Amino acid sequence: MEGSSVNLSAEFARVQQSRDRCNLSKIGRSIIAFLAGSSEPKVQRISDNSWRVYDPIRHQTLYLSSEKEVRMWLEQRYHF
């Protein structure tokens, strides 16, 4: 029984190290993305009459109901 608990402890440590490496990798990617600093808005068409726009500068997501509204938002944000 004692041998199996040692094996479980070793397995737990291995899994924890793997999680730590994964978390560090995610943190590294986040730092790179932050430093790269894309300030361009993200526009995604969700359906025929639904659009999602994301403003990375303001960290704001909006849902709009037409392409015209998206264009107006872009023009307002960027003063075209």
GROMACS .gro file of N, CA, C and O in nm:
model
  320
    1MET      N    1   0.082  -0.120   0.000
    1MET     CA    2   0.000   0.000   0.000
    1MET      C    3   0.086   0.126   0.000
    1MET      O    4   0.057   0.220  -0.067
    2GLU      N    5   0.195   0.121   0.078
    2GLU     CA    6   0.282   0.236   0.087
    2GLU      C    7   0.346   0.268  -0.048
    2GLU      O    8   0.357   0.383  -0.089
    3GLY      N    9   0.383   0.165  -0.124
    3GLY     CA   10   0.442   0.184  -0.256
    3GLY      C   11   0.347   0.253  -0.352
    3GLY      O   12   0.386   0.336  -0.431
    4SER      N   13   0.219   0.221  -0.343
    4SER     CA   14   0.123   0.284  -0.433
    4SER      C   15   0.103   0.430  -0.400
    4SER      O   16   0.081   0.513  -0.487
    5SER      N   17   0.112   0.468  -0.272
    5SER     CA   18   0.098   0.609  -0.236
    5SER      C   19   0.217   0.690  -0.287
    5SER      O   20   0.203   0.804  -0.326
    6VAL      N   21   0.335   0.628  -0.287
    6VAL     CA   22   0.453   0.695  -0.342
    6VAL      C   23   0.433   0.716  -0.492
    6VAL      O   24   0.460   0.822  -0.545
    7ASN      N   25   0.381   0.615  -0.561
    7ASN     CA   26   0.355   0.628  -0.704
    7ASN      C   27   0.251   0.737  -0.731
    7ASN      O   28   0.265   0.812  -0.826
    8LEU      N   29   0.147   0.744  -0.648
    8LEU     CA   30   0.046   0.847  -0.666
    8LEU      C   31   0.105   0.985  -0.640
    8LEU      O   32   0.075   1.081  -0.711
    9SER      N   33   0.191   0.995  -0.541
    9SER     CA   34   0.257   1.122  -0.514
    9SER      C   35   0.344   1.165  -0.631
    9SER      O   36   0.345   1.282  -0.669
   10ALA      N   37   0.418   1.070  -0.686
   10ALA     CA   38   0.503   1.101  -0.801
   10ALA      C   39   0.418   1.142  -0.922
   10ALA      O   40   0.451   1.236  -0.994
   11GLU      N   41   0.306   1.073  -0.941
   11GLU     CA   42   0.217   1.106  -1.053
   11GLU      C   43   0.156   1.244  -1.032
   11GLU      O   44   0.146   1.324  -1.125
   12PHE      N   45   0.116   1.273  -0.908
   12PHE     CA   46   0.060   1.405  -0.878
   12PHE      C   47   0.164   1.514  -0.908
   12PHE      O   48   0.132   1.616  -0.969
   13ALA      N   49   0.287   1.492  -0.866
   13ALA     CA   50   0.394   1.590  -0.891
   13ALA      C   51   0.416   1.608  -1.042
   13ALA      O   52   0.434   1.721  -1.089
   14ARG      N   53   0.413   1.499  -1.117
   14ARG     CA   54   0.432   1.509  -1.262
   14ARG      C   55   0.318   1.588  -1.326
   14ARG      O   56   0.341   1.675  -1.410
   15VAL      N   57   0.196   1.561  -1.285
   15VAL     CA   58   0.080   1.633  -1.340
   15VAL      C   59   0.088   1.781  -1.304
   15VAL      O   60   0.062   1.868  -1.387
   16GLN      N   61   0.125   1.811  -1.180
   16GLN     CA   62   0.137   1.950  -1.136
   16GLN      C   63   0.244   2.024  -1.216
   16GLN      O   64   0.223   2.137  -1.258
   17GLN      N   65   0.357   1.959  -1.242
   17GLN     CA   66   0.463   2.021  -1.323
   17GLN      C   67   0.414   2.048  -1.464
   17GLN      O   68   0.442   2.152  -1.523
   18SER      N   69   0.339   1.954  -1.519
   18SER     CA   70   0.284   1.971  -1.653
   18SER      C   71   0.188   2.090  -1.656
   18SER      O   72   0.191   2.171  -1.748
   19ARG      N   73   0.102   2.101  -1.555
   19ARG     CA   74   0.009   2.215  -1.547
   19ARG      C   75   0.085   2.346  -1.534
   19ARG      O   76   0.049   2.446  -1.595
   20ASP      N   77   0.189   2.346  -1.451
   20ASP     CA   78   0.269   2.467  -1.433
   20ASP      C   79   0.331   2.512  -1.564
   20ASP      O   80   0.330   2.630  -1.598
   21ARG      N   81   0.387   2.416  -1.641
   21ARG     CA   82   0.446   2.450  -1.771
   21ARG      C   83   0.340   2.506  -1.866
   21ARG      O   84   0.364   2.602  -1.937
   22CYS      N   85   0.222   2.446  -1.865
   22CYS     CA   86   0.113   2.493  -1.950
   22CYS      C   87   0.072   2.635  -1.911
   22CYS      O   88   0.054   2.720  -1.997
   23ASN      N   89   0.059   2.660  -1.780
   23ASN     CA   90   0.021   2.794  -1.734
   23ASN      C   91   0.128   2.896  -1.769
   23ASN      O   92   0.097   3.008  -1.810
   24LEU      N   93   0.255   2.858  -1.754
   24LEU     CA   94   0.363   2.950  -1.792
   24LEU      C   95   0.360   2.979  -1.941
   24LEU      O   96   0.384   3.092  -1.984
   25SER      N   97   0.328   2.879  -2.021
   25SER     CA   98   0.318   2.898  -2.165
   25SER      C   99   0.205   2.996  -2.198
   25SER      O  100   0.222   3.085  -2.280
   26LYS      N  101   0.091   2.980  -2.131
   26LYS     CA  102  -0.022   3.072  -2.153
   26LYS      C  103   0.016   3.214  -2.112
   26LYS      O  104  -0.016   3.310  -2.181
   27ILE      N  105   0.083   3.227  -1.999
   27ILE     CA  106   0.125   3.358  -1.952
   27ILE      C  107   0.221   3.420  -2.052
   27ILE      O  108   0.210   3.538  -2.086
   28GLY      N  109   0.314   3.341  -2.103
   28GLY     CA  110   0.410   3.390  -2.202
   28GLY      C  111   0.340   3.440  -2.328
   28GLY      O  112   0.373   3.547  -2.379
   29ARG      N  113   0.243   3.363  -2.376
   29ARG     CA  114   0.169   3.406  -2.495
   29ARG      C  115   0.091   3.535  -2.469
   29ARG      O  116   0.085   3.623  -2.554
   30SER      N  117   0.035   3.548  -2.349
   30SER     CA  118  -0.040   3.670  -2.314
   30SER      C  119   0.052   3.791  -2.309
   30SER      O  120   0.017   3.899  -2.356
   31ILE      N  121   0.172   3.772  -2.254
   31ILE     CA  122   0.268   3.882  -2.246
   31ILE      C  123   0.310   3.924  -2.386
   31ILE      O  124   0.316   4.043  -2.418
   32ILE      N  125   0.337   3.828  -2.472
   32ILE     CA  126   0.376   3.860  -2.610
   32ILE      C  127   0.264   3.934  -2.681
   32ILE      O  128   0.288   4.034  -2.748
   33ALA      N  129   0.141   3.887  -2.665
   33ALA     CA  130   0.027   3.955  -2.729
   33ALA      C  131   0.013   4.096  -2.675
   33ALA      O  132  -0.013   4.190  -2.751
   34PHE      N  133   0.032   4.113  -2.545
   34PHE     CA  134   0.021   4.247  -2.485
   34PHE      C  135   0.130   4.338  -2.539
   34PHE      O  136   0.104   4.452  -2.577
   35LEU      N  137   0.252   4.289  -2.544
   35LEU     CA  138   0.364   4.370  -2.592
   35LEU      C  139   0.351   4.401  -2.740
   35LEU      O  140   0.390   4.508  -2.785
   36ALA      N  141   0.295   4.306  -2.816
   36ALA     CA  142   0.274   4.331  -2.959
   36ALA      C  143   0.167   4.437  -2.977
   36ALA      O  144   0.170   4.515  -3.072
   37GLY      N  145   0.071   4.440  -2.885
   37GLY     CA  146  -0.025   4.548  -2.873
   37GLY      C  147  -0.111   4.576  -2.994
   37GLY      O  148  -0.119   4.689  -3.037
   38SER      N  149  -0.176   4.478  -3.047
   38SER     CA  150  -0.267   4.504  -3.157
   38SER      C  151  -0.383   4.588  -3.108
   38SER      O  152  -0.454   4.551  -3.015
   39SER      N  153  -0.399   4.704  -3.166
   39SER     CA  154  -0.508   4.792  -3.126
   39SER      C  155  -0.620   4.792  -3.230
   39SER      O  156  -0.713   4.872  -3.220
   40GLU      N  157  -0.608   4.705  -3.328
   40GLU     CA  158  -0.711   4.699  -3.431
   40GLU      C  159  -0.837   4.634  -3.377
   40GLU      O  160  -0.831   4.536  -3.303
   41PRO      N  161  -0.953   4.688  -3.414
   41PRO     CA  162  -1.078   4.626  -3.368
   41PRO      C  163  -1.099   4.492  -3.435
   41PRO      O  164  -1.049   4.467  -3.546
   42LYS      N  165  -1.169   4.405  -3.366
   42LYS     CA  166  -1.203   4.274  -3.422
   42LYS      C  167  -1.352   4.276  -3.452
   42LYS      O  168  -1.434   4.309  -3.366
   43VAL      N  169  -1.387   4.242  -3.575
   43VAL     CA  170  -1.528   4.240  -3.617
   43VAL      C  171  -1.561   4.098  -3.663
   43VAL      O  172  -1.490   4.041  -3.745
   44GLN      N  173  -1.667   4.044  -3.606
   44GLN     CA  174  -1.707   3.908  -3.640
   44GLN      C  175  -1.856   3.905  -3.669
   44GLN      O  176  -1.937   3.952  -3.590
   45ARG      N  177  -1.890   3.847  -3.783
   45ARG     CA  178  -2.031   3.830  -3.817
   45ARG      C  179  -2.080   3.702  -3.751
   45ARG      O  180  -2.028   3.593  -3.778
   46ILE      N  181  -2.181   3.716  -3.667
   46ILE     CA  182  -2.233   3.601  -3.593
   46ILE      C  183  -2.346   3.533  -3.670
   46ILE      O  184  -2.356   3.411  -3.674
   47SER      N  185  -2.431   3.615  -3.732
   47SER     CA  186  -2.542   3.563  -3.813
   47SER      C  187  -2.576   3.670  -3.917
   47SER      O  188  -2.507   3.770  -3.928
   48ASP      N  189  -2.684   3.647  -3.991
   48ASP     CA  190  -2.723   3.744  -4.095
   48ASP      C  191  -2.745   3.884  -4.039
   48ASP      O  192  -2.719   3.983  -4.106
   49ASN      N  193  -2.795   3.893  -3.918
   49ASN     CA  194  -2.826   4.025  -3.862
   49ASN      C  195  -2.764   4.046  -3.724
   49ASN      O  196  -2.820   4.114  -3.639
   50SER      N  197  -2.646   3.989  -3.702
   50SER     CA  198  -2.581   4.004  -3.573
   50SER      C  199  -2.429   4.009  -3.591
   50SER      O  200  -2.371   3.923  -3.656
   51TRP      N  201  -2.369   4.110  -3.533
   51TRP     CA  202  -2.225   4.132  -3.543
   51TRP      C  203  -2.169   4.153  -3.403
   51TRP      O  204  -2.231   4.217  -3.319
   52ARG      N  205  -2.048   4.100  -3.382
   52ARG     CA  206  -1.977   4.124  -3.256
   52ARG      C  207  -1.852   4.204  -3.291
   52ARG      O  208  -1.775   4.166  -3.380
   53VAL      N  209  -1.833   4.316  -3.222
   53VAL     CA  210  -1.713   4.397  -3.243
   53VAL      C  211  -1.641   4.408  -3.109
   53VAL      O  212  -1.703   4.419  -3.003
   54TYR      N  213  -1.509   4.402  -3.116
   54TYR     CA  214  -1.428   4.412  -2.995
   54TYR      C  215  -1.327   4.524  -3.011
   54TYR      O  216  -1.256   4.531  -3.111
   55ASP      N  217  -1.325   4.611  -2.913
   55ASP     CA  218  -1.231   4.723  -2.909
   55ASP      C  219  -1.122   4.690  -2.808
   55ASP      O  220  -1.145   4.696  -2.687
   56PRO      N  221  -1.002   4.649  -2.855
   56PRO     CA  222  -0.896   4.609  -2.762
   56PRO      C  223  -0.839   4.725  -2.680
   56PRO      O  224  -0.784   4.703  -2.574
   57ILE      N  225  -0.856   4.846  -2.725
   57ILE     CA  226  -0.806   4.961  -2.649
   57ILE      C  227  -0.894   4.984  -2.526
   57ILE      O  228  -0.844   5.006  -2.416
   58ARG      N  229  -1.024   4.974  -2.545
   58ARG     CA  230  -1.118   4.995  -2.434
   58ARG      C  231  -1.158   4.865  -2.365
   58ARG      O  232  -1.233   4.867  -2.268
   59HIS      N  233  -1.112   4.752  -2.419
   59HIS     CA  234  -1.150   4.620  -2.367
   59HIS      C  235  -1.302   4.609  -2.361
   59HIS      O  236  -1.359   4.572  -2.260
   60GLN      N  237  -1.364   4.642  -2.473
   60GLN     CA  238  -1.511   4.648  -2.479
   60GLN      C  239  -1.561   4.564  -2.596
   60GLN      O  240  -1.508   4.573  -2.706
   61THR      N  241  -1.664   4.484  -2.570
   61THR     CA  242  -1.729   4.406  -2.674
   61THR      C  243  -1.871   4.459  -2.691
   61THR      O  244  -1.942   4.481  -2.593
   62LEU      N  245  -1.908   4.480  -2.816
   62LEU     CA  246  -2.044   4.525  -2.847
   62LEU      C  247  -2.107   4.427  -2.944
   62LEU      O  248  -2.040   4.365  -3.026
   63TYR      N  249  -2.238   4.418  -2.937
   63TYR     CA  250  -2.315   4.337  -3.031
   63TYR      C  251  -2.404   4.431  -3.109
   63TYR      O  252  -2.483   4.506  -3.050
   64LEU      N  253  -2.389   4.429  -3.240
   64LEU     CA  254  -2.463   4.520  -3.328
   64LEU      C  255  -2.550   4.439  -3.422
   64LEU      O  256  -2.524   4.322  -3.448
   65SER      N  257  -2.654   4.505  -3.475
   65SER     CA  258  -2.753   4.430  -3.553
   65SER      C  259  -2.746   4.452  -3.704
   65SER      O  260  -2.827   4.397  -3.777
   66SER      N  261  -2.649   4.530  -3.750
   66SER     CA  262  -2.638   4.548  -3.895
   66SER      C  263  -2.497   4.590  -3.934
   66SER      O  264  -2.420   4.642  -3.851
   67GLU      N  265  -2.466   4.569  -4.059
   67GLU     CA  266  -2.336   4.612  -4.111
   67GLU      C  267  -2.325   4.764  -4.103
   67GLU      O  268  -2.218   4.819  -4.076
   68LYS      N  269  -2.436   4.831  -4.124
   68LYS     CA  270  -2.438   4.977  -4.117
   68LYS      C  271  -2.397   5.024  -3.976
   68LYS      O  272  -2.319   5.118  -3.962
   69GLU      N  273  -2.450   4.958  -3.873
   69GLU     CA  274  -2.412   4.993  -3.736
   69GLU      C  275  -2.263   4.969  -3.712
   69GLU      O  276  -2.196   5.047  -3.643
   70VAL      N  277  -2.210   4.862  -3.768
   70VAL     CA  278  -2.067   4.832  -3.754
   70VAL      C  279  -1.986   4.944  -3.819
   70VAL      O  280  -1.890   4.994  -3.761
   71ARG      N  281  -2.025   4.983  -3.939
   71ARG     CA  282  -1.953   5.091  -4.008
   71ARG      C  283  -1.959   5.221  -3.929
   71ARG      O  284  -1.859   5.293  -3.918
   72MET      N  285  -2.076   5.251  -3.874
   72MET     CA  286  -2.090   5.373  -3.794
   72MET      C  287  -2.002   5.368  -3.670
   72MET      O  288  -1.936   5.466  -3.634
   73TRP      N  289  -1.995   5.251  -3.607
   73TRP     CA  290  -1.909   5.235  -3.489
   73TRP      C  291  -1.763   5.255  -3.527
   73TRP      O  292  -1.689   5.324  -3.456
   74LEU      N  293  -1.721   5.194  -3.638
   74LEU     CA  294  -1.583   5.210  -3.684
   74LEU      C  295  -1.551   5.356  -3.715
   74LEU      O  296  -1.446   5.408  -3.678
   75GLU      N  297  -1.642   5.421  -3.785
   75GLU     CA  298  -1.620   5.562  -3.821
   75GLU      C  299  -1.610   5.649  -3.697
   75GLU      O  300  -1.525   5.738  -3.689
   76GLN      N  301  -1.697   5.623  -3.600
   76GLN     CA  302  -1.696   5.700  -3.477
   76GLN      C  303  -1.566   5.676  -3.398
   76GLN      O  304  -1.506   5.767  -3.346
   77ARG      N  305  -1.526   5.550  -3.394
   77ARG     CA  306  -1.407   5.514  -3.318
   77ARG      C  307  -1.279   5.567  -3.383
   77ARG      O  308  -1.190   5.614  -3.316
   78TYR      N  309  -1.273   5.561  -3.514
   78TYR     CA  310  -1.150   5.597  -3.585
   78TYR      C  311  -1.159   5.731  -3.659
   78TYR      O  312  -1.064   5.771  -3.722
   79HIS      N  313  -1.273   5.795  -3.652
   79HIS     CA  314  -1.290   5.926  -3.716
   79HIS      C  315  -1.251   5.928  -3.863
   79HIS      O  316  -1.169   6.007  -3.907
   80PHE      N  317  -1.306   5.834  -3.938
   80PHE     CA  318  -1.277   5.827  -4.082
   80PHE      C  319  -1.332   5.947  -4.155
   80PHE      O  320  -1.430   6.002  -4.128
   0.00000   0.00000   0.00000
